[in-house]
Amino acid sequence: MHNRVVHSRFDTRTALVLPGTGSDARFAADAFSAALDSVGLATVAVEPDPAAVVESYLSALDDAADRHGRIVVAGISLGAAVAVRWAGDHPSNTAALALALPAWTGDPAGSPRGPERRVHRPIPAR
């Protein structure tokens, strides 16, 4: 974070970011840190365990919730899918979600096909 005082809009100051398959913590941090910093959140990027990617993400989220209480959870592709799964199982620990290119795991007939089917709520500018 920069040497300036920033007040978060959330009831937390921590955001955990999860990369997609084949990616790493640095990529995920680079993708989200400017936006998260702009709203007063510290970015904590998770380095995936190649032998147990999903399990390592879930463990990191549980550990962060134990340390920080409520957290913002962000993810790219597979990381976004894990973020949604964890948030659904831990709503009291989830302050917000930030998702990029979420992986689709459902029936192809029900997949998002265009802007009219996408739901999003961007982080508002200060």
XYZ file of C-alpha atoms in Angstrom:
126
model
C 0.000 0.000 0.000
C 1.021 3.578 -0.456
C 2.083 5.854 2.399
C -1.295 7.511 2.691
C -4.329 7.097 4.861
C -7.160 5.319 3.113
C -10.481 4.440 4.648
C -12.053 1.263 3.357
C -15.668 1.214 2.224
C -15.871 -2.295 3.580
C -15.895 -3.628 7.121
C -12.482 -5.134 6.434
C -9.125 -3.975 5.136
C -8.110 -7.325 3.614
C -8.783 -8.835 0.189
C -7.605 -12.310 -0.738
C -7.042 -12.856 -4.467
C -6.985 -16.270 -6.152
C -5.345 -16.819 -9.552
C -6.699 -19.022 -12.301
C -5.397 -22.366 -13.468
C -1.787 -22.162 -14.622
C -1.362 -18.681 -13.184
C 0.325 -17.400 -10.039
C -0.090 -15.029 -7.117
C 1.800 -12.214 -8.833
C -0.557 -12.216 -11.820
C -3.615 -12.171 -9.559
C -2.151 -9.377 -7.424
C -1.319 -7.341 -10.534
C -4.871 -7.821 -11.825
C -6.616 -6.617 -8.662
C -4.262 -4.592 -6.443
C -4.786 -1.127 -7.992
C -8.579 -1.370 -7.738
C -8.492 -2.875 -4.261
C -5.948 -0.334 -3.037
C -8.131 2.483 -4.352
C -10.881 1.468 -1.920
C -8.544 0.917 1.026
C -8.011 -2.820 0.840
C -4.700 -4.616 1.247
C -4.220 -7.309 -1.412
C -3.095 -10.737 -0.222
C -2.441 -12.960 -3.242
C -2.512 -16.724 -2.790
C 0.170 -18.848 -4.458
C -1.554 -22.038 -5.638
C -0.242 -25.451 -4.636
C 0.050 -27.226 -8.011
C -0.744 -30.586 -6.387
C -3.944 -29.311 -4.747
C -5.016 -25.976 -6.246
C -8.615 -25.827 -5.026
C -7.780 -27.212 -1.590
C -4.916 -24.716 -1.172
C -7.266 -21.848 -2.051
C -9.927 -23.012 0.393
C -7.332 -23.414 3.133
C -5.926 -19.916 2.493
C -9.443 -18.445 2.632
C -10.198 -20.232 5.909
C -6.893 -19.026 7.392
C -7.545 -15.430 6.275
C -11.053 -15.486 7.762
C -9.624 -16.816 11.042
C -7.073 -13.965 11.090
C -9.152 -11.089 9.741
C -12.818 -11.987 10.222
C -14.653 -10.680 7.162
C -12.650 -10.473 3.935
C -13.137 -9.431 0.346
C -12.546 -12.439 -1.907
C -11.353 -11.952 -5.485
C -10.516 -14.492 -8.146
C -9.752 -15.072 -11.797
C -11.256 -18.010 -13.720
C -10.892 -21.077 -11.469
C -10.010 -18.702 -8.605
C -13.312 -16.896 -9.178
C -15.228 -20.181 -9.063
C -13.530 -21.133 -5.789
C -14.230 -17.641 -4.401
C -17.951 -18.027 -5.118
C -18.028 -21.511 -3.608
C -16.239 -20.381 -0.439
C -18.362 -17.230 -0.104
C -21.538 -19.305 -0.395
C -20.318 -21.566 2.390
C -19.040 -18.636 4.542
C -21.383 -15.666 4.044
C -20.621 -14.197 7.468
C -16.913 -14.033 6.564
C -17.450 -12.549 3.083
C -17.531 -8.758 2.794
C -17.652 -8.754 -1.026
C -16.644 -10.674 -4.141
C -14.599 -9.412 -7.102
C -14.668 -11.883 -10.000
C -12.862 -11.857 -13.333
C -13.574 -14.412 -16.054
C -15.363 -16.840 -13.739
C -15.165 -20.424 -14.917
C -18.469 -21.932 -16.070
C -19.101 -25.377 -14.600
C -22.763 -25.835 -15.367
C -24.802 -27.023 -18.291
C -23.605 -25.236 -21.468
C -27.222 -24.384 -22.310
C -27.417 -22.217 -19.194
C -24.104 -20.403 -19.642
C -23.965 -16.598 -19.858
C -24.267 -15.659 -23.535
C -24.082 -11.910 -23.561
C -24.162 -8.685 -21.597
C -27.890 -9.005 -20.979
C -27.244 -12.205 -18.962
C -24.256 -10.936 -16.975
C -24.698 -9.607 -13.492
C -22.014 -7.379 -12.057
C -21.601 -4.572 -9.628
C -18.316 -2.718 -10.095
C -16.499 -1.177 -7.171
C -17.662 2.472 -7.250
C -15.083 5.213 -7.811
C -14.232 7.470 -4.899
